[in-house]
Structures are given as C-alpha cells and as structure tokens.
C-alpha cells in the first residue's frame, strides 16, 4: 500500500489525482502531518508526501532503521513539477515510484541514486539475493573499473559493463560460498528440492533434512526456487511448513507425471503408498535438470522424509520487440523497458541505429544488413538458449511482416518468449490519412520473395471480391515493379475509378509524406518500398481532405 500525505489545498488536489488513478494501491492519511507520516511509515510499503523535502527529511529521520527495511518515500513539490525519490530508492522502490508518480501527475522524476543516474542496473535491484561488497562493486562499475563476471550458472541478467578479468567480481552461483573481498555474490533461483514424506512427518524433520543435504552438498538455501512433491502430499503439514519457512512455493505433480520420470533410485515403498516408484527424485527431475543430490532420507528412525536436489538451467528470455514506424514517441513504454532489460540486442543495422541511445551500457549488439532475417532469428534464439536476456527488434509490430514469425519458428519450449507489440505501418499511415481502416480491412504484402505471386494474386482477388479495404506492404521496388499495377488492376475490376487511395511514405519519420488520390489516378511509379498504399472499399469516402471508411452505423452518400 502507498500512503499519501499532504498539508495544503494544492497538495491535496495532486494527492487526490493520484488516489483516483490508483484506488487499489493508495491510502490517504488525514490529520496533522507529523502523525500522518508516522502512521503511514509504519503501515505502508511506500509513501508519497506532497510536502517540501526538508519537512519530510525532519519527519522521517527518527523513523529510519535501515535501507532494506525502510519504505520508499517520494516527495512531490507544491506546484507538482517534481517527484523526488528521497528514501529507499532501490530496496523501497522509491526510484520507480517517482517515475510512476511523474507519469500520472506530469511531474519530472528526480532520481539521484548513482547507478540509476548512470543508467546502470543496481546490483540490489536484479531480483536475486545479493551478498558481499555491493557498494564497492557498484562504485567500481560507475568508475569504469574492470569488474569480472563469474557466471557459474547460466541466468538471464540485464546488461552490465563487465570484463573477462578485473580486480572486482560479480559471482553468479548457487554454491554455498562466502563473498570474497571486492566481490558480490548473486544467488539465482536454480535449485529444485524434491520432497517425499510419510503422513504426519514433522516440519522440523523435513526442513532439517533439506537444509542438511544442501549444506553437505555445498549449496545455498538462497538459491532454492521451489519444493516439489506429489499431488497427494500437497496438504502435508510438514512439507507445507518447510516451504513456508524457506520462503519458496510448493509445486505438486500428478502420480502419472512422476511415474513417467526415469530416476536412479526407484522404490517399492512410494509405489505402494502413492502409486509412483519415486517422489523426491521424480518431483525434482520432472521438468528437467541435473541431479546434484540423489534421494536422501532423514536421520530419524524410522525416517519420515526424503529429498533430492536438482539444478535447473536458467531459462533464456527472448523479447521480440516492435519498434513502431520510426517516431520515438510511437515506441511503446513496454518496448523501451525490454530494450533496457536485454543484455543482447539482435536486429537490422538501421533499426539498431534508431534505438541505440536507449540501450544500457554493456549491451552486446549483434546487427546485420538487409536480407538476413532468418539468420537474425537463429542468432537471437541461440543467444537465449545460452541463458541470456535477448531482445530481437523489428519495425512496426514484430508480428506483422517482421521478426516474430521466423523467431518463433526457430524457438522451442526451452526458452521464454515475450512478444512486445508495436504500432504498425498500416496503423501509422491510417492515422495520417484519416480513418481508412474504420471497417473490415486486410494487409497484403506484394513481395514475392517468400510467397509465390499466384498466392498473392489469389488473396488480392479475394479482398477485392469481399469489398475489404486493402493496405499494401512492400508495394514496389526497383526489381519488382509490375506487382502493384497488377494488384490495382484486380481491385479496379470491383471498385470505381474514384475509389480513394492513400499513399504514405516514411510514416511518422522526419521525411514523412502523404497524399490522397484515387484508384484511377495513382501512378505506381511514385511508390517505393518505404511506402504504404491503402485502397478504400466501395464505402470509403474523401471527407474534408481525409480518407474515411464508415463503420456502418451511418453510410455516407455522395451528394447528388
């Protein structure tokens, strides 16, 4: 919950705007300001104070206990011009809250945390348990000193300006090790503990077995991602309590799923009890991985608990990102976030140039020229399979005549794939022309490099006969100049010569041009590969210089 505190009418007005935007996230604290701040500080995860920063500093100073425990505090000035991250920038989420508040109120977020100011991801913001010299290694990154990354487990991290060797180290490991001098240890959630237990097994026995086995194997409990068992044990109190104390979810699988897992130590006892020859090993291995610790029994007599430990490889992350038609303000916030999250960027060189300034330091860029779409898709998938966070970029929407299709054709279920939509060329051109896509419409590429012309022609003819608005992508190039006249001729068999046609080149870019013509008057020689051609249907009209296709609620008629 976010506590909101104000002292003046102007502050209350801004406070109420934020409360209205986030009704489920916020709580307004009334009464004397000091009492309100103290109450909110003790009850909320974050605070937004519509007060002077000096006043808030004096009020919260006696309440501070430590950066990992204090709520995030953001101050908004009286005129609503700035949202200042004051306390708990990383751990309390105040930096991100300042940006969110700024977006709602139109205020400028002010973030002074060093890593944020330098556009580096904070080591304590990666979502992983962190130990060691966080301040020293972060300072080394900021100062441009050589910081080595020792990744003992493959895991998708955001871009970090690291080197092969350095006097400072970031160590990514699930091993039970102490951070050395000038070292930070990050703990990926790479371990799965399979658990079996007799009915009524005490939580102390289950938890003691797990912790002892991990300790003897030299593995860290901070890297345990989940406990896994059979469905029949989903409510077993000892297992449930062990998962709660470890702070991890309890995942269960059916008898059929576990019985199908090949394990090194099957047993008749679980087969008789629950119907599968293995619970602990099978539950740990059911989703794959490396068996680090085979089935072990607890030391009690009789033993009431078993466990096994598996290391699952980090799943790579492939974000397929649509950059929009070209204008920076048509690049979505989600696309920007994915670009900044990716440690590896794969894309066409001219598209990389469009967003190079948005990338964080340390991002590895793999760019190539025209005609290498399948190669880029393979490269991006292979990088993700190495456990990396990858962004594959394309113009417009990545799923429309762009990179999503070849990438997903290459990708299997061993990586996570995230699609990030973008503004398509058809939509950008439509907005410039007016509202040509107000009713049913279709996009057709006239490029026959990948699709036989016979197929393209059949689709054009179907759209013509169905009286659907058509947007042509890839309409004409130097070596392919006859397809557009042919397609227009097919449409002309079903539509009047006066049918409106919109021609937009480089939509949303600095050299954008647009014109409205007719099916009879369009000269195909004026069209190139940077152009989108939209041909109206029989209801499309030119109204006040704009191309409009009625939705059908009221059909416009030509004046007599």
Coordinates of C-alpha atoms in Angstrom, one line a residue:
X1 CA 0.0 0.0 0.0
X2 CA 1.1 3.6 -0.8
X3 CA 0.4 6.2 1.9
X4 CA -0.5 9.7 0.6
X5 CA 0.1 12.7 2.8
X6 CA -0.5 16.4 2.1
X7 CA -0.6 19.7 4.0
X8 CA -2.1 22.3 1.7
X9 CA -5.0 22.6 -0.7
X10 CA -2.7 22.4 -3.7
X11 CA -1.0 19.3 -2.3
X12 CA -4.4 17.7 -1.5
X13 CA -5.5 18.3 -5.1
X14 CA -2.5 16.5 -6.5
X15 CA -2.9 13.8 -3.8
X16 CA -6.5 13.2 -4.8
X17 CA -5.5 12.9 -8.5
X18 CA -3.0 10.1 -7.6
X19 CA -5.6 8.4 -5.3
X20 CA -8.1 8.5 -8.2
X21 CA -5.5 7.0 -10.6
X22 CA -4.5 4.2 -8.1
X23 CA -7.6 3.5 -6.0
X24 CA -6.4 0.0 -5.1
X25 CA -2.8 0.9 -4.4
X26 CA -3.2 4.0 -2.2
X27 CA -4.5 5.2 1.1
X28 CA -5.0 8.8 2.1
X29 CA -3.8 9.8 5.6
X30 CA -5.5 12.8 7.1
X31 CA -4.9 14.8 10.2
X32 CA -1.7 16.5 11.5
X33 CA 1.1 16.0 9.1
X34 CA 3.6 14.5 11.6
X35 CA 1.1 12.0 12.8
X36 CA 0.1 11.1 9.3
X37 CA 3.7 10.5 8.2
X38 CA 4.5 8.4 11.3
X39 CA 1.3 6.3 10.8
X40 CA 1.9 5.8 7.1
X41 CA 5.6 5.0 7.6
X42 CA 4.7 2.1 9.9
X43 CA 1.8 0.8 7.9
X44 CA 2.7 1.2 4.2
X45 CA 5.4 -0.2 1.8
X46 CA 5.8 3.3 0.2
X47 CA 4.8 6.9 0.9
X48 CA 4.2 9.9 -1.4
X49 CA 4.4 13.1 0.6
X50 CA 3.1 16.3 -1.1
X51 CA 5.4 18.4 1.1
X52 CA 8.8 20.1 1.0
X53 CA 11.7 17.7 1.1
X54 CA 13.2 19.4 4.1
X55 CA 10.0 18.9 6.1
X56 CA 9.8 15.2 5.1
X57 CA 13.5 14.7 6.0
X58 CA 12.9 16.0 9.5
X59 CA 9.7 13.9 9.9
X60 CA 11.1 10.6 8.7
X61 CA 14.7 10.8 10.1
X62 CA 13.8 9.5 13.5
X63 CA 11.9 6.6 11.9
X64 CA 14.6 5.2 9.7
X65 CA 16.0 1.8 10.6
X66 CA 17.9 0.6 7.5
X67 CA 17.8 0.6 3.7
X68 CA 16.4 -2.9 3.5
X69 CA 13.6 -2.2 5.9
X70 CA 12.5 1.4 5.3
X71 CA 9.6 2.1 3.0
X72 CA 10.3 4.0 -0.2
X73 CA 9.5 7.8 0.2
X74 CA 8.8 10.2 -2.7
X75 CA 8.2 13.9 -2.3
X76 CA 6.1 16.0 -4.7
X77 CA 6.6 19.8 -4.5
X78 CA 3.7 22.2 -4.0
X79 CA 3.4 23.0 -7.7
X80 CA 3.6 19.4 -8.8
X81 CA 6.7 19.9 -11.0
X82 CA 9.0 17.3 -9.5
X83 CA 8.6 13.9 -7.9
X84 CA 11.8 13.3 -5.8
X85 CA 12.9 9.9 -4.7
X86 CA 14.0 10.6 -1.2
X87 CA 14.4 7.4 0.8
X88 CA 14.6 3.7 -0.3
X89 CA 15.4 4.3 -3.9
X90 CA 16.2 0.6 -4.7
X91 CA 15.0 -1.5 -1.8
X92 CA 11.9 0.6 -1.1
X93 CA 11.2 1.1 -4.8
X94 CA 11.1 4.9 -4.5
X95 CA 13.0 5.4 -7.8
X96 CA 10.4 3.6 -9.8
X97 CA 7.6 5.1 -7.8
X98 CA 8.9 8.6 -8.6
X99 CA 8.8 7.7 -12.3
X100 CA 5.2 6.4 -11.9
X101 CA 4.1 9.4 -10.0
X102 CA 5.6 11.6 -12.5
X103 CA 3.8 9.9 -15.3
X104 CA 0.4 10.3 -13.6
X105 CA 0.9 13.9 -12.5
X106 CA 3.1 15.2 -15.3
X107 CA 6.0 15.8 -12.9
X108 CA 9.6 15.3 -13.6
X109 CA 11.0 12.3 -11.7
X110 CA 14.2 13.2 -9.7
X111 CA 16.4 10.2 -9.0
X112 CA 19.8 10.7 -7.5
X113 CA 20.8 7.1 -6.9
X114 CA 24.2 6.7 -8.5
X115 CA 23.5 3.6 -10.6
X116 CA 20.2 5.0 -11.8
X117 CA 21.8 8.3 -12.7
X118 CA 24.5 6.5 -14.7
X119 CA 21.8 4.2 -16.3
X120 CA 23.3 1.1 -14.8
X121 CA 21.1 -1.6 -13.2
X122 CA 21.6 -1.7 -9.4
X123 CA 23.0 -5.0 -8.2
X124 CA 20.4 -5.0 -5.4
X125 CA 17.6 -4.5 -8.0
X126 CA 18.1 -7.6 -10.1
X127 CA 15.5 -9.7 -8.2
X128 CA 18.2 -12.0 -6.9
X129 CA 19.5 -12.4 -3.3
X130 CA 22.8 -10.5 -3.1
X131 CA 25.7 -10.7 -0.7
X132 CA 29.1 -9.0 -0.3
X133 CA 30.5 -5.7 -1.2
X134 CA 27.5 -4.2 -3.1
X135 CA 28.7 -0.6 -2.6
X136 CA 32.3 -1.3 -3.6
X137 CA 31.5 -3.3 -6.8
X138 CA 28.8 -0.8 -7.7
X139 CA 31.2 2.1 -7.3
X140 CA 33.7 0.2 -9.5
X141 CA 31.1 -0.2 -12.2
X142 CA 30.3 3.5 -12.0
X143 CA 34.0 4.5 -12.1
X144 CA 34.6 2.3 -15.2
X145 CA 37.0 0.0 -13.4
X146 CA 37.3 -3.6 -14.6
X147 CA 34.6 -5.8 -13.0
X148 CA 34.7 -9.5 -13.9
X149 CA 31.5 -11.6 -14.1
X150 CA 31.9 -15.2 -13.0
X151 CA 28.7 -16.9 -14.0
X152 CA 28.8 -20.5 -12.6
X153 CA 25.1 -20.8 -13.5
X154 CA 23.6 -19.5 -16.8
X155 CA 21.0 -16.9 -15.9
X156 CA 19.4 -14.0 -17.8
X157 CA 20.8 -10.9 -16.4
X158 CA 20.4 -7.3 -17.6
X159 CA 23.4 -5.6 -19.3
X160 CA 26.3 -5.0 -17.1
X161 CA 29.6 -3.4 -18.2
X162 CA 31.7 -6.4 -17.1
X163 CA 35.0 -7.8 -18.3
X164 CA 36.7 -11.1 -18.5
X165 CA 39.1 -10.2 -15.7
X166 CA 39.1 -7.5 -13.1
X167 CA 40.0 -6.5 -9.6
X168 CA 36.3 -6.6 -8.6
X169 CA 34.0 -9.5 -9.2
X170 CA 30.3 -10.3 -9.6
X171 CA 29.8 -14.0 -8.9
X172 CA 26.6 -15.7 -10.0
X173 CA 26.4 -19.0 -8.2
X174 CA 24.1 -21.3 -6.2
X175 CA 27.1 -22.7 -4.3
X176 CA 27.5 -22.2 -0.6
X177 CA 30.3 -19.7 -0.7
X178 CA 31.2 -16.5 1.1
X179 CA 31.7 -13.3 -0.8
X180 CA 35.4 -12.5 -1.1
X181 CA 36.9 -9.0 -0.7
X182 CA 35.7 -6.8 -3.6
X183 CA 33.1 -9.4 -4.6
X184 CA 29.4 -9.5 -4.9
X185 CA 27.6 -12.9 -4.9
X186 CA 24.3 -13.2 -6.7
X187 CA 22.1 -16.2 -5.9
X188 CA 20.0 -17.4 -8.9
X189 CA 16.9 -19.5 -8.0
X190 CA 18.3 -22.5 -9.8
X191 CA 17.7 -25.3 -7.3
X192 CA 14.6 -27.5 -7.0
X193 CA 14.2 -29.7 -4.0
X194 CA 12.0 -32.8 -4.5
X195 CA 10.4 -33.9 -1.2
X196 CA 8.7 -37.0 0.0
X197 CA 7.2 -37.5 3.4
X198 CA 5.2 -40.0 5.4
X199 CA 1.9 -38.9 6.8
X200 CA 2.5 -36.6 9.8
X201 CA 6.2 -36.1 9.2
X202 CA 7.2 -33.1 11.4
X203 CA 8.2 -29.9 9.7
X204 CA 11.5 -29.9 11.7
X205 CA 12.4 -33.2 10.2
X206 CA 11.6 -32.2 6.7
X207 CA 13.3 -28.8 6.9
X208 CA 16.3 -30.2 8.8
X209 CA 16.8 -32.8 6.1
X210 CA 16.6 -30.2 3.3
X211 CA 19.0 -27.8 5.0
X212 CA 21.4 -30.5 5.9
X213 CA 21.5 -32.0 2.5
X214 CA 22.1 -28.6 0.9
X215 CA 24.8 -27.8 3.4
X216 CA 26.6 -31.1 2.8
X217 CA 26.4 -30.6 -1.0
X218 CA 27.8 -27.1 -0.7
X219 CA 24.6 -25.5 -2.0
X220 CA 22.9 -22.3 -0.8
X221 CA 19.3 -22.3 0.5
X222 CA 19.0 -18.8 -1.0
X223 CA 19.1 -20.5 -4.5
X224 CA 16.2 -22.8 -3.8
X225 CA 13.4 -21.9 -6.2
X226 CA 10.7 -24.3 -5.0
X227 CA 9.9 -27.5 -3.2
X228 CA 8.3 -30.2 -5.4
X229 CA 6.2 -33.3 -4.4
X230 CA 3.3 -35.5 -5.5
X231 CA -0.2 -34.2 -5.5
X232 CA -1.2 -36.5 -2.7
X233 CA 1.2 -34.6 -0.4
X234 CA 0.0 -31.1 -1.4
X235 CA -1.5 -30.6 2.1
X236 CA 1.0 -32.5 4.2
X237 CA 1.7 -30.1 7.1
X238 CA 5.4 -30.8 7.4
X239 CA 6.1 -30.2 3.7
X240 CA 3.8 -27.1 3.6
X241 CA 5.5 -25.6 6.7
X242 CA 9.0 -26.3 5.3
X243 CA 8.2 -24.5 2.1
X244 CA 6.8 -21.5 4.1
X245 CA 10.0 -21.3 6.3
X246 CA 12.2 -21.4 3.2
X247 CA 10.0 -18.7 1.6
X248 CA 9.5 -20.8 -1.6
X249 CA 6.4 -22.2 -3.4
X250 CA 5.3 -25.8 -3.1
X251 CA 4.8 -27.3 -6.5
X252 CA 3.0 -30.6 -6.9
X253 CA 2.7 -33.1 -9.8
X254 CA 0.3 -36.0 -10.5
X255 CA 1.2 -39.6 -10.0
X256 CA 1.2 -40.2 -13.7
X257 CA 3.7 -37.3 -14.3
X258 CA 6.1 -38.6 -11.7
X259 CA 5.8 -42.3 -12.7
X260 CA 7.0 -41.4 -16.2
X261 CA 10.3 -39.9 -14.9
X262 CA 13.4 -42.1 -15.2
X263 CA 15.1 -41.9 -11.8
X264 CA 18.2 -43.6 -10.5
X265 CA 16.7 -44.8 -7.2
X266 CA 13.1 -46.1 -7.6
X267 CA 11.5 -47.7 -4.6
X268 CA 8.6 -50.0 -3.8
X269 CA 7.6 -48.0 -0.8
X270 CA 6.3 -44.9 -2.6
X271 CA 4.9 -47.1 -5.3
X272 CA 2.7 -48.8 -2.7
X273 CA 1.9 -45.6 -0.8
X274 CA 1.0 -43.2 -3.6
X275 CA 1.4 -45.1 -6.9
X276 CA 4.8 -43.9 -8.2
X277 CA 8.2 -45.6 -7.7
X278 CA 9.7 -42.2 -6.9
X279 CA 8.5 -39.0 -5.3
X280 CA 11.6 -36.9 -4.2
X281 CA 13.8 -37.6 -7.3
X282 CA 10.9 -37.7 -9.8
X283 CA 9.4 -34.4 -8.5
X284 CA 12.8 -32.7 -8.7
X285 CA 13.6 -34.1 -12.2
X286 CA 10.1 -33.9 -13.8
X287 CA 10.9 -30.5 -15.6
X288 CA 14.5 -31.5 -16.4
X289 CA 17.8 -30.5 -14.9
X290 CA 20.9 -32.0 -13.4
X291 CA 20.5 -34.3 -10.4
X292 CA 23.0 -32.9 -7.9
X293 CA 21.9 -34.9 -4.8
X294 CA 20.1 -38.3 -5.3
X295 CA 17.4 -39.3 -2.9
X296 CA 18.4 -38.9 0.8
X297 CA 16.5 -40.0 3.9
X298 CA 16.2 -38.1 7.1
X299 CA 18.2 -39.3 10.1
X300 CA 15.1 -40.1 12.2
X301 CA 14.2 -43.7 13.0
X302 CA 12.1 -44.5 11.2
X303 CA 12.9 -41.9 8.6
X304 CA 9.7 -40.0 7.6
X305 CA 11.2 -37.7 4.9
X306 CA 13.2 -37.9 1.8
X307 CA 14.6 -35.3 -0.6
X308 CA 16.6 -34.9 -3.7
X309 CA 18.2 -31.8 -5.3
X310 CA 18.2 -30.8 -9.0
X311 CA 19.8 -27.8 -10.7
X312 CA 17.7 -26.4 -13.5
X313 CA 19.4 -24.3 -16.1
X314 CA 18.3 -20.7 -16.3
X315 CA 15.8 -20.3 -19.0
X316 CA 16.8 -17.7 -21.5
X317 CA 14.5 -14.8 -22.3
X318 CA 13.7 -13.7 -25.8
X319 CA 11.7 -10.5 -26.2
X320 CA 10.6 -9.9 -29.8
X321 CA 10.1 -6.1 -29.8
X322 CA 8.2 -4.0 -32.3
X323 CA 9.8 -0.5 -32.6
X324 CA 6.9 1.1 -34.3
X325 CA 7.0 3.0 -37.6
X326 CA 10.0 5.2 -36.6
X327 CA 9.0 8.1 -34.5
X328 CA 10.4 7.9 -31.0
X329 CA 7.1 8.9 -29.4
X330 CA 5.4 5.9 -31.1
X331 CA 7.8 3.5 -29.4
X332 CA 5.8 2.0 -26.5
X333 CA 7.0 2.1 -22.9
X334 CA 7.0 -1.7 -22.8
X335 CA 9.3 -1.8 -25.8
X336 CA 11.6 0.7 -24.1
X337 CA 11.7 -1.4 -20.9
X338 CA 12.6 -4.5 -22.9
X339 CA 15.4 -2.8 -24.7
X340 CA 16.8 -1.7 -21.4
X341 CA 16.4 -5.1 -19.9
X342 CA 18.2 -7.0 -22.7
X343 CA 21.8 -8.0 -22.3
X344 CA 22.0 -8.9 -26.0
X345 CA 20.3 -7.0 -28.8
X346 CA 19.8 -8.5 -32.3
X347 CA 18.5 -6.5 -35.2
X348 CA 18.8 -4.9 -38.6
X349 CA 21.5 -2.3 -38.5
X350 CA 19.3 0.6 -39.5
X351 CA 16.8 -0.3 -36.8
X352 CA 19.6 -0.6 -34.2
X353 CA 20.6 2.9 -35.1
X354 CA 17.1 4.1 -34.2
X355 CA 17.3 3.0 -30.6
X356 CA 21.0 2.7 -29.9
X357 CA 20.8 5.6 -27.4
X358 CA 18.2 3.8 -25.3
X359 CA 20.4 0.8 -24.6
X360 CA 22.1 0.4 -21.3
X361 CA 26.0 0.4 -21.1
X362 CA 27.2 -3.2 -21.6
X363 CA 24.5 -4.3 -24.0
X364 CA 26.0 -6.6 -26.6
X365 CA 24.8 -5.6 -30.1
X366 CA 24.5 -8.1 -32.9
X367 CA 23.5 -6.3 -36.1
X368 CA 23.3 -7.3 -39.7
X369 CA 22.1 -5.9 -43.0
X370 CA 19.0 -6.4 -45.2
X371 CA 18.1 -10.0 -46.2
X372 CA 19.4 -11.7 -43.1
X373 CA 16.1 -12.1 -41.3
X374 CA 16.4 -15.9 -40.7
X375 CA 20.0 -15.6 -39.6
X376 CA 19.0 -12.9 -37.1
X377 CA 16.2 -15.1 -35.8
X378 CA 18.5 -18.1 -35.3
X379 CA 21.1 -15.9 -33.6
X380 CA 18.6 -14.4 -31.2
X381 CA 17.2 -17.9 -30.3
X382 CA 20.6 -19.3 -29.8
X383 CA 21.7 -16.5 -27.5
X384 CA 18.6 -17.0 -25.4
X385 CA 19.3 -20.7 -25.3
X386 CA 22.6 -19.8 -23.6
X387 CA 20.5 -18.4 -20.7
X388 CA 20.8 -14.7 -21.7
X389 CA 18.2 -11.9 -21.9
X390 CA 17.8 -11.1 -25.5
X391 CA 15.8 -8.5 -27.5
X392 CA 15.1 -9.1 -31.2
X393 CA 13.9 -6.0 -32.8
X394 CA 11.8 -5.2 -35.9
X395 CA 10.0 -2.2 -37.3
X396 CA 6.3 -1.7 -36.8
X397 CA 4.8 -4.6 -34.9
X398 CA 7.3 -7.5 -34.7
X399 CA 4.5 -9.9 -35.6
X400 CA 3.4 -8.2 -38.8
X401 CA 5.8 -8.9 -41.7
X402 CA 8.7 -8.8 -39.2
X403 CA 10.8 -10.9 -36.9
X404 CA 8.4 -12.7 -34.6
X405 CA 7.4 -15.3 -37.2
X406 CA 10.9 -16.5 -38.1
X407 CA 12.0 -16.3 -34.4
X408 CA 9.1 -18.4 -33.1
X409 CA 9.6 -20.9 -35.9
X410 CA 13.2 -21.4 -34.5
X411 CA 12.3 -21.3 -30.8
X412 CA 11.3 -24.4 -28.8
X413 CA 9.9 -24.6 -25.3
X414 CA 13.4 -24.3 -23.7
X415 CA 13.3 -20.5 -23.6
X416 CA 10.8 -17.9 -22.6
X417 CA 9.5 -15.8 -25.4
X418 CA 7.8 -12.4 -24.8
X419 CA 6.0 -10.5 -27.6
X420 CA 6.0 -6.7 -27.4
X421 CA 3.5 -5.1 -29.8
X422 CA 4.3 -2.1 -31.8
X423 CA 2.5 0.5 -33.9
X424 CA 2.3 -1.0 -37.4
X425 CA 2.9 0.9 -40.7
X426 CA -0.7 0.4 -41.6
X427 CA -1.9 2.0 -38.4
X428 CA 0.6 4.9 -38.6
X429 CA -0.4 5.6 -42.2
X430 CA -4.1 5.2 -41.4
X431 CA -3.8 7.8 -38.7
X432 CA -2.2 10.3 -41.1
X433 CA -4.7 9.7 -43.8
X434 CA -7.8 9.9 -41.6
X435 CA -9.8 6.8 -40.8
X436 CA -9.4 4.4 -43.8
X437 CA -9.4 1.3 -41.6
X438 CA -12.7 2.1 -39.9
X439 CA -14.3 -1.1 -41.1
X440 CA -13.0 -4.5 -42.2
X441 CA -9.6 -4.3 -43.6
X442 CA -6.7 -6.5 -44.7
X443 CA -2.9 -6.1 -45.1
X444 CA -1.2 -7.8 -48.1
X445 CA 2.5 -7.9 -48.9
X446 CA 3.2 -7.7 -52.6
X447 CA 6.7 -9.1 -52.2
X448 CA 7.0 -12.4 -53.9
X449 CA 10.4 -13.2 -52.4
X450 CA 8.9 -15.6 -49.9
X451 CA 5.3 -16.0 -51.3
X452 CA 4.5 -17.1 -54.9
X453 CA 2.8 -14.5 -56.9
X454 CA -0.1 -16.9 -57.6
X455 CA -0.9 -17.0 -53.9
X456 CA -0.6 -13.2 -53.5
X457 CA -2.9 -12.6 -56.5
X458 CA -5.5 -15.0 -55.1
X459 CA -5.5 -13.1 -51.9
X460 CA -5.8 -9.7 -53.6
X461 CA -8.7 -11.0 -55.7
X462 CA -10.5 -12.4 -52.6
X463 CA -10.1 -9.0 -50.8
X464 CA -11.4 -7.3 -54.0
X465 CA -14.4 -9.5 -54.2
X466 CA -15.2 -9.2 -50.5
X467 CA -15.1 -5.4 -50.7
X468 CA -12.5 -5.1 -48.0
X469 CA -10.1 -2.1 -47.5
X470 CA -6.6 -3.2 -48.5
X471 CA -3.3 -2.0 -47.3
X472 CA -0.3 -3.0 -49.5
X473 CA 3.0 -3.5 -47.8
X474 CA 6.2 -3.8 -49.9
X475 CA 4.3 -2.4 -52.9
X476 CA 7.2 -1.8 -55.3
X477 CA 10.9 -2.0 -55.7
X478 CA 13.4 -1.4 -58.5
X479 CA 13.5 -5.1 -59.4
X480 CA 9.8 -5.7 -58.7
X481 CA 7.8 -3.0 -60.5
X482 CA 4.9 -4.9 -62.0
X483 CA 3.1 -6.3 -59.0
X484 CA 1.5 -3.1 -57.8
X485 CA -0.1 -2.3 -61.2
X486 CA -1.4 -5.8 -61.4
X487 CA -2.9 -5.7 -57.9
X488 CA -4.5 -2.3 -58.5
X489 CA -6.0 -3.7 -61.7
X490 CA -7.6 -6.6 -59.8
X491 CA -9.2 -4.1 -57.4
X492 CA -10.4 -1.9 -60.3
X493 CA -12.5 -4.9 -61.5
X494 CA -14.6 -4.5 -58.4
X495 CA -14.3 -0.8 -57.4
X496 CA -15.0 2.5 -59.0
X497 CA -12.1 4.6 -60.6
X498 CA -12.9 7.3 -58.0
X499 CA -12.2 4.9 -55.0
X500 CA -10.0 6.8 -52.6
X501 CA -6.4 5.6 -52.3
X502 CA -4.0 6.8 -49.6
X503 CA -0.2 6.9 -50.2
X504 CA 2.1 7.4 -47.2
X505 CA 5.9 7.3 -47.3
X506 CA 8.0 7.0 -44.2
X507 CA 5.1 7.4 -41.8
X508 CA 6.0 9.2 -38.6
X509 CA 9.6 9.9 -39.7
X510 CA 11.1 13.3 -40.4
X511 CA 10.7 13.0 -44.2
X512 CA 7.1 11.7 -44.0
X513 CA 4.9 12.4 -47.0
X514 CA 1.3 11.6 -47.6
X515 CA -1.2 12.2 -50.3
X516 CA -4.8 11.2 -51.2
X517 CA -5.5 10.1 -54.7
X518 CA -7.9 7.7 -56.5
X519 CA -7.6 4.2 -57.9
X520 CA -7.6 5.6 -61.5
X521 CA -5.2 8.4 -60.8
X522 CA -2.5 6.6 -58.7
X523 CA 0.8 6.3 -60.6
X524 CA 2.6 3.2 -59.4
X525 CA 6.0 4.7 -60.4
X526 CA 5.6 7.2 -57.4
X527 CA 5.6 4.3 -54.9
X528 CA 8.6 2.5 -53.4
X529 CA 9.4 0.1 -50.6
X530 CA 9.2 2.8 -47.9
X531 CA 5.5 3.5 -48.9
X532 CA 2.3 2.0 -47.6
X533 CA -0.7 2.1 -50.1
X534 CA -4.2 1.9 -48.7
X535 CA -7.1 1.3 -51.1
X536 CA -10.6 2.0 -49.8
X537 CA -13.7 -0.1 -50.3
X538 CA -16.9 0.9 -52.0
X539 CA -18.0 2.8 -48.9
X540 CA -14.7 4.8 -48.4
X541 CA -15.0 8.5 -49.0
X542 CA -12.8 11.6 -49.0
X543 CA -14.3 13.9 -46.4
X544 CA -12.6 17.3 -45.8
X545 CA -9.4 16.1 -47.3
X546 CA -9.4 12.9 -45.2
X547 CA -9.9 9.3 -46.1
X548 CA -12.8 7.8 -44.2
X549 CA -14.3 4.3 -44.2
X550 CA -17.7 4.4 -42.3
X551 CA -18.2 1.8 -39.6
X552 CA -21.6 1.0 -40.9
X553 CA -23.7 3.0 -38.3
X554 CA -24.4 5.7 -40.9
X555 CA -23.5 5.2 -44.5
X556 CA -22.3 8.3 -46.2
X557 CA -23.8 9.1 -49.6
X558 CA -22.4 11.2 -52.4
X559 CA -24.3 14.5 -52.8
X560 CA -26.4 14.5 -55.9

